[in-house]
PDB file of C-alpha atoms in Angstrom:
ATOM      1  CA  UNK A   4     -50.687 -50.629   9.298  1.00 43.00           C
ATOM      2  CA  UNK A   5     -47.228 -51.437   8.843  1.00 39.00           C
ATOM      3  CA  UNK A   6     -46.956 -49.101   6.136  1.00 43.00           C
ATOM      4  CA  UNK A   7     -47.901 -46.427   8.909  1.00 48.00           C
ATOM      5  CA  UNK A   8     -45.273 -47.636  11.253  1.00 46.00           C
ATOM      6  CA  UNK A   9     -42.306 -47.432   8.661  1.00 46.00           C
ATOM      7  CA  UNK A  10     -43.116 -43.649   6.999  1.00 51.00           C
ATOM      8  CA  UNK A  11     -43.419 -42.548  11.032  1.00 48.00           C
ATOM      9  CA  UNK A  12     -40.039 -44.361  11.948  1.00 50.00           C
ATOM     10  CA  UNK A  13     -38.425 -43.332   9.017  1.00 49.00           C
ATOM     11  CA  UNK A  14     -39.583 -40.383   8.171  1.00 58.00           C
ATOM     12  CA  UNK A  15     -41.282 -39.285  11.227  1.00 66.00           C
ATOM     13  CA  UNK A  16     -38.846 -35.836  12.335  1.00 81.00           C
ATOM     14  CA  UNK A  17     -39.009 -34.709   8.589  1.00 80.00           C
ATOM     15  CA  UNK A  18     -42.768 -34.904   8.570  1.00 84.00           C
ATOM     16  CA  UNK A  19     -42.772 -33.204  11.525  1.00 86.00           C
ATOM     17  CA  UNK A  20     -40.896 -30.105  11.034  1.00 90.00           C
ATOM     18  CA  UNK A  21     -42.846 -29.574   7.582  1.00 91.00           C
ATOM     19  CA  UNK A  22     -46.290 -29.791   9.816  1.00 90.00           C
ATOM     20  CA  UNK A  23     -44.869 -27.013  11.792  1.00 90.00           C
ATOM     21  CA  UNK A  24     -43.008 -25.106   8.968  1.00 90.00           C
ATOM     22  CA  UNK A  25     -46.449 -25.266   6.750  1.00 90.00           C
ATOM     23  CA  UNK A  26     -48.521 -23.629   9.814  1.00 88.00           C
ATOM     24  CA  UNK A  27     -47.601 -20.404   8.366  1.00 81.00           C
ATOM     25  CA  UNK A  28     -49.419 -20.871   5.316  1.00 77.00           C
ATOM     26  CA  UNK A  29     -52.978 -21.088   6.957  1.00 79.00           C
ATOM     27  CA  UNK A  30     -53.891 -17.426   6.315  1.00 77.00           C
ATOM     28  CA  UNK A  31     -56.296 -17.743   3.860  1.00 79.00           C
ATOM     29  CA  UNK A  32     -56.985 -21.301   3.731  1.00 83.00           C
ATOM     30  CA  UNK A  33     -59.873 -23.831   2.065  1.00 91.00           C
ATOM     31  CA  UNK A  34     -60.375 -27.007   3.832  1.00 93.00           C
ATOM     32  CA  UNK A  35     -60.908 -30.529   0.848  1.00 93.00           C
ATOM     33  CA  UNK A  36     -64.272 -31.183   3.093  1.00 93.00           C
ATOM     34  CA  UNK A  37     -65.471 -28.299   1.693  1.00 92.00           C
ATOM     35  CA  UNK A  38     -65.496 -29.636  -1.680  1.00 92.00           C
ATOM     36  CA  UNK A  39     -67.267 -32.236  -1.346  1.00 89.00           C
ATOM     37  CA  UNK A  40     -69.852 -33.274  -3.676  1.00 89.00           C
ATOM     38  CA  UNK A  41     -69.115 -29.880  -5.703  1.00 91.00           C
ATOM     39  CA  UNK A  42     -67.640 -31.899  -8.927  1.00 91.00           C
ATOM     40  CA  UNK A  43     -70.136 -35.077  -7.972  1.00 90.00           C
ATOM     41  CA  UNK A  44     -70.649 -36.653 -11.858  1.00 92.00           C
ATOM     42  CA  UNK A  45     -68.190 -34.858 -13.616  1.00 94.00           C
ATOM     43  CA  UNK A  46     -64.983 -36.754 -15.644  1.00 95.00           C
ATOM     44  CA  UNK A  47     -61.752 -36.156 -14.044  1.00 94.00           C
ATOM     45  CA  UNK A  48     -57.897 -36.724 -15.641  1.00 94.00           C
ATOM     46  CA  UNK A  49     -55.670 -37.524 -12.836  1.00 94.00           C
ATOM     47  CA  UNK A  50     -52.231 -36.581 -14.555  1.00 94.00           C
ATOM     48  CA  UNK A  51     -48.875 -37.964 -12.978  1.00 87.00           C
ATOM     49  CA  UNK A  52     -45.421 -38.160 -14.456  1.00 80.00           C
ATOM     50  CA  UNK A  53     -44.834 -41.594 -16.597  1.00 82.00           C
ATOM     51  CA  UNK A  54     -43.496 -42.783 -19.950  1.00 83.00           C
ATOM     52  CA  UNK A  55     -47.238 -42.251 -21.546  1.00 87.00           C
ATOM     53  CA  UNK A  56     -47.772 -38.313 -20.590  1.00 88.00           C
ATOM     54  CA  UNK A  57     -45.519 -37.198 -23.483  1.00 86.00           C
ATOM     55  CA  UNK A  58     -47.591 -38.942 -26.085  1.00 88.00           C
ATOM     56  CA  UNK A  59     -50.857 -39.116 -24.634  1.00 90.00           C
ATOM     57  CA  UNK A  60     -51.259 -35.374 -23.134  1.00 90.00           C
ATOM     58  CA  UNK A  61     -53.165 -33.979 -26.114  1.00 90.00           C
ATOM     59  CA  UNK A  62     -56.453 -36.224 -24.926  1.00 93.00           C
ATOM     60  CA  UNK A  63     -56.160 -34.089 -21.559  1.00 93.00           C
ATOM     61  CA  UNK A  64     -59.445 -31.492 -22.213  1.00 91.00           C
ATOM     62  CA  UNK A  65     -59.840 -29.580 -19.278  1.00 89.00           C
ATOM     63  CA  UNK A  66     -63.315 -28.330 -21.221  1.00 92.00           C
ATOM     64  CA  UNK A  67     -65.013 -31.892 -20.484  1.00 93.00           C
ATOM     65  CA  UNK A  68     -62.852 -32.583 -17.472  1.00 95.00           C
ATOM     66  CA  UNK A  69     -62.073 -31.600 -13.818  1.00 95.00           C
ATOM     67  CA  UNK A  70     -57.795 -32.224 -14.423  1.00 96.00           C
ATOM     68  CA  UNK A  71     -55.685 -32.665 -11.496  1.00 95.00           C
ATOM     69  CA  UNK A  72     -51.825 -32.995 -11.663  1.00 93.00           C
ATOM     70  CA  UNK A  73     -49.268 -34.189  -9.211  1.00 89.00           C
ATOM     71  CA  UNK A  74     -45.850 -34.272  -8.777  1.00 85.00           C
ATOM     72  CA  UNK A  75     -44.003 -33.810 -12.265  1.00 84.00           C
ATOM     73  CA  UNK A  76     -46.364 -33.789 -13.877  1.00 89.00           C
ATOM     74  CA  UNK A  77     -47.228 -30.291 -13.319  1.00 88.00           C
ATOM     75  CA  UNK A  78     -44.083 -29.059 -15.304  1.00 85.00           C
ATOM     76  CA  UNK A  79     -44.186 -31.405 -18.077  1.00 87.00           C
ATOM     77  CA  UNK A  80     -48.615 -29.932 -18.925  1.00 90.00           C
ATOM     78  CA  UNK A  81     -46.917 -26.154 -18.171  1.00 87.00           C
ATOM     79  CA  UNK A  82     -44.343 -27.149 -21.105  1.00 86.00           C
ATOM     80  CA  UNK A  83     -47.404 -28.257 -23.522  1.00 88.00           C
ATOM     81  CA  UNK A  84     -49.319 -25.399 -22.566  1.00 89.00           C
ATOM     82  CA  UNK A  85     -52.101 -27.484 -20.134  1.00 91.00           C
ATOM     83  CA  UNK A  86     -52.865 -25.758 -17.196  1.00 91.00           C
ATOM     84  CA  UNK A  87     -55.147 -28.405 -14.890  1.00 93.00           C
ATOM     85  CA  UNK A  88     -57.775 -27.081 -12.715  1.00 94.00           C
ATOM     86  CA  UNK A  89     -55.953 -28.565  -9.422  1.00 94.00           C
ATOM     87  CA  UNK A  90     -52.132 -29.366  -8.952  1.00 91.00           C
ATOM     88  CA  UNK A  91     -50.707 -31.006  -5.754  1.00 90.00           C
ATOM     89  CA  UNK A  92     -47.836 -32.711  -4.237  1.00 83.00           C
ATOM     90  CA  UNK A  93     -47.434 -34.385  -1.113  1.00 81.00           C
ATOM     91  CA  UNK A  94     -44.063 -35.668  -0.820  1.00 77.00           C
ATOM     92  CA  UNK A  95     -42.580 -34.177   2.235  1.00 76.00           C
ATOM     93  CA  UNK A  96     -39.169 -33.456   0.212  1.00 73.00           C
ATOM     94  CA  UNK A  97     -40.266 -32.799  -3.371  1.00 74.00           C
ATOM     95  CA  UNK A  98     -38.237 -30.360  -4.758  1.00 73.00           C
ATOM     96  CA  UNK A  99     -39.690 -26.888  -5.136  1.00 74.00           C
ATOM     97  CA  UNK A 100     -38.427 -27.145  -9.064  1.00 72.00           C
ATOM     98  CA  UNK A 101     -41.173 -28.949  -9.895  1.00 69.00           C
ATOM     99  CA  UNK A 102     -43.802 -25.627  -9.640  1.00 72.00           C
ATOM    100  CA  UNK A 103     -41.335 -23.350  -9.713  1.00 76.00           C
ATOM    101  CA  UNK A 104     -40.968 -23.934 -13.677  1.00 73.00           C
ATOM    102  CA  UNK A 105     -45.001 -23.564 -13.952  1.00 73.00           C
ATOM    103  CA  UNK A 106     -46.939 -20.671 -13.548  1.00 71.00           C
ATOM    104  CA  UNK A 107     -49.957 -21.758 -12.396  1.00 69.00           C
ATOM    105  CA  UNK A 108     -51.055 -18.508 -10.749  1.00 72.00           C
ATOM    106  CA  UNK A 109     -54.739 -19.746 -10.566  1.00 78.00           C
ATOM    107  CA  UNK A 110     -54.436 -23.154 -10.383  1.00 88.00           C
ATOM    108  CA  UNK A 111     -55.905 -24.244  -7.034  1.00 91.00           C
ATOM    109  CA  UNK A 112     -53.384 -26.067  -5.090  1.00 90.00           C
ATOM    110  CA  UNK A 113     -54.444 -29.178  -2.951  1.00 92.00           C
ATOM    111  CA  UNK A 114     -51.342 -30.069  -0.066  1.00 90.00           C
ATOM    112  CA  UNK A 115     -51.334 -31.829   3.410  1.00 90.00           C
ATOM    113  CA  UNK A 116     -49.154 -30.632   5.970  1.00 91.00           C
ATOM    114  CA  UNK A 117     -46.795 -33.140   5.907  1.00 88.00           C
ATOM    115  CA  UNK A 118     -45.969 -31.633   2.213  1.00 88.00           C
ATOM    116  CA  UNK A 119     -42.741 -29.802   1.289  1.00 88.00           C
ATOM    117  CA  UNK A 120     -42.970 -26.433   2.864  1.00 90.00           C
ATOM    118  CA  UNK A 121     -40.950 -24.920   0.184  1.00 89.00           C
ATOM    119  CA  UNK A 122     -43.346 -25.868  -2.574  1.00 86.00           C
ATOM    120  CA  UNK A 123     -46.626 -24.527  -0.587  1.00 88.00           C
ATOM    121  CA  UNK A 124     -44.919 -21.049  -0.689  1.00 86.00           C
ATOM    122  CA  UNK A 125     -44.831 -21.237  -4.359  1.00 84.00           C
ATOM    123  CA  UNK A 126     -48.049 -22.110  -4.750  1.00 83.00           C
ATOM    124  CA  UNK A 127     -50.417 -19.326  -5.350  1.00 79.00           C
ATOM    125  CA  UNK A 128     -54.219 -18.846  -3.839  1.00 79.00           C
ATOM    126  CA  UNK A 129     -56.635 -20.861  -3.721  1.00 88.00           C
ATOM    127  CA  UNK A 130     -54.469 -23.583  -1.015  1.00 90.00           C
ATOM    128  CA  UNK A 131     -56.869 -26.308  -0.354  1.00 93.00           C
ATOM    129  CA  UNK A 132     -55.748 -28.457   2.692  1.00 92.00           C
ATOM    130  CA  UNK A 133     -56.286 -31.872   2.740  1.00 91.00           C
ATOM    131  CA  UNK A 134     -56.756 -33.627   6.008  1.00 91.00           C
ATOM    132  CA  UNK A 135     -53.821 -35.961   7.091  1.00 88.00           C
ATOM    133  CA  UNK A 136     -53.323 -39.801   6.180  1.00 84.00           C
ATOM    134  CA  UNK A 137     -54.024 -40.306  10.258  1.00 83.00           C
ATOM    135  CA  UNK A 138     -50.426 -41.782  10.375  1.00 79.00           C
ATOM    136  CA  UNK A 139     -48.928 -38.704  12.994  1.00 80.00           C
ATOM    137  CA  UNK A 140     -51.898 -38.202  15.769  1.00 86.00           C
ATOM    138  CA  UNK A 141     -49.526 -35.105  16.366  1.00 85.00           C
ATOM    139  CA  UNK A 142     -50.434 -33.140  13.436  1.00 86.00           C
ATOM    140  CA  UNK A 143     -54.294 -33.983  13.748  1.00 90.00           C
ATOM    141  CA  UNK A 144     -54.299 -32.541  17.249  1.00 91.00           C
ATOM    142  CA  UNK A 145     -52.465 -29.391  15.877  1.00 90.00           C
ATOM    143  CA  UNK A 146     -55.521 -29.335  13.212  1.00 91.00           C
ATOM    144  CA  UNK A 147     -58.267 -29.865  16.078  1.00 93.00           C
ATOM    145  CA  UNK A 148     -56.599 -26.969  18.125  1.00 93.00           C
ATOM    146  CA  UNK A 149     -56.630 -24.653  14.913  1.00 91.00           C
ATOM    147  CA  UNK A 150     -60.215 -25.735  14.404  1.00 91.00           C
ATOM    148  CA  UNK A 151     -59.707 -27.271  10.828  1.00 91.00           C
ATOM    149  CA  UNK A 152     -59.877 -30.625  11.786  1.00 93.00           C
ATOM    150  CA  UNK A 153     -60.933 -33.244   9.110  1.00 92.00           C
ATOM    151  CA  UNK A 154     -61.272 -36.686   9.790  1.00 91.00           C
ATOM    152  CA  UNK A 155     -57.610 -38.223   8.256  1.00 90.00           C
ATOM    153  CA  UNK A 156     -57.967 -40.314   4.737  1.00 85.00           C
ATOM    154  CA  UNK A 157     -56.770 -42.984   3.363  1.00 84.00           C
ATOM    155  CA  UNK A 158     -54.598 -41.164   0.273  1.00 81.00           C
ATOM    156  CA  UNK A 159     -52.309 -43.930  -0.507  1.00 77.00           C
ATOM    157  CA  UNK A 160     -48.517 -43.200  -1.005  1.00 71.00           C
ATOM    158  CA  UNK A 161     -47.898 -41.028  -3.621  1.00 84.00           C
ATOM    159  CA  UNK A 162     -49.526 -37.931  -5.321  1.00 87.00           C
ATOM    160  CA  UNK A 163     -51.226 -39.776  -8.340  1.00 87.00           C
ATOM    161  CA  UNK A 164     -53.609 -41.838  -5.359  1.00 88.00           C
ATOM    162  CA  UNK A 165     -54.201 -39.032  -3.562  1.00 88.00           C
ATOM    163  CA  UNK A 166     -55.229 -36.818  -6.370  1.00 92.00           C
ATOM    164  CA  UNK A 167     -57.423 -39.979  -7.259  1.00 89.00           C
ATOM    165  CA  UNK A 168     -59.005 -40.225  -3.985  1.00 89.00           C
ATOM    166  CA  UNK A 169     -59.598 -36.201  -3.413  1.00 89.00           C
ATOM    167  CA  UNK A 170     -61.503 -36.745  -7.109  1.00 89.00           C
ATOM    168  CA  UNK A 171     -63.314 -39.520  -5.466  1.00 83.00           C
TER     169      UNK A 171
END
């Protein structure tokens, strides 16, 4: 709970206005709840950025696998010619470089509000929302008024736990 209580304090305003600023990206939107249970018993490769991606990216085989990349990531598989079946980040001030250098033109995209507006412009269709980490009651009432409310999840703190738990 703590946890909660420090992203809000010190984050809270920046979170905020990327909530609002990502409200014009609902045109044509899928919601993660609709998902569920459609990959139920089927491998997944959660790719993030680390020391081992370089040398270890040729076991990625998005023939046996669902593969989901975050953050990073996403460049460094558009360099070696991988193109996952889902890419994401959720930081709220990830820098729109990171899919700007990938064309992933049908790679679905899975974001939360709360994630850098800039990079949800870049992303192309599908945009799968994910619902909120229930940290900012705010932007879940915004989601109930819209009527795509989804009960908030637990996604952890950074885009390789959240991809893990949206595979879950």
């Amino acid at each position: 709970m703590n946890f909660t209580f420090s992203d809000y304090s010190d984050f809270g305003q920046k979170v905020l206005e990327n909530v609002l600023r990502n409200l014009h990206s609902l045109q044509k939107l899928n919601l993660l709840g609709d998902l569920k249970g459609a990959f139920q018993g089927v491998p997944a490769f959660i790719v993030g950025a680390g020391p081992s991606l370089d040398e270890n990216a040729h076991l990625i085989d998005r023939e046996k696998a669902i593969v989901f990349a975050g953050g990073s990531a996403v460049a460094a598989l558009s360099k070696k010619g991988i193109k996952p079946h889902f890419i994401s980040t959720v930081d709220k001030d990830a820098p729109k470089s990171i899919f700007a250098q990938a064309d992933f033109s049908s790679t679905a995209f899975l974001f939360q509000l709360r994630t850098n507006p800039e990079n949800v412009q870049l992303a192309h269709e599908p945009k799968i929302l994910a619902p909120s980490n229930g940290g900012y009651p705010l932007e879940d009432w915004i989601t109930e008024k819209l009527g795509i409310y989804e009960k908030p999840l637990d996604f952890g703190w950074n885009v390789a736990t959240f991809l893990a738990q949206v595979a879950h």
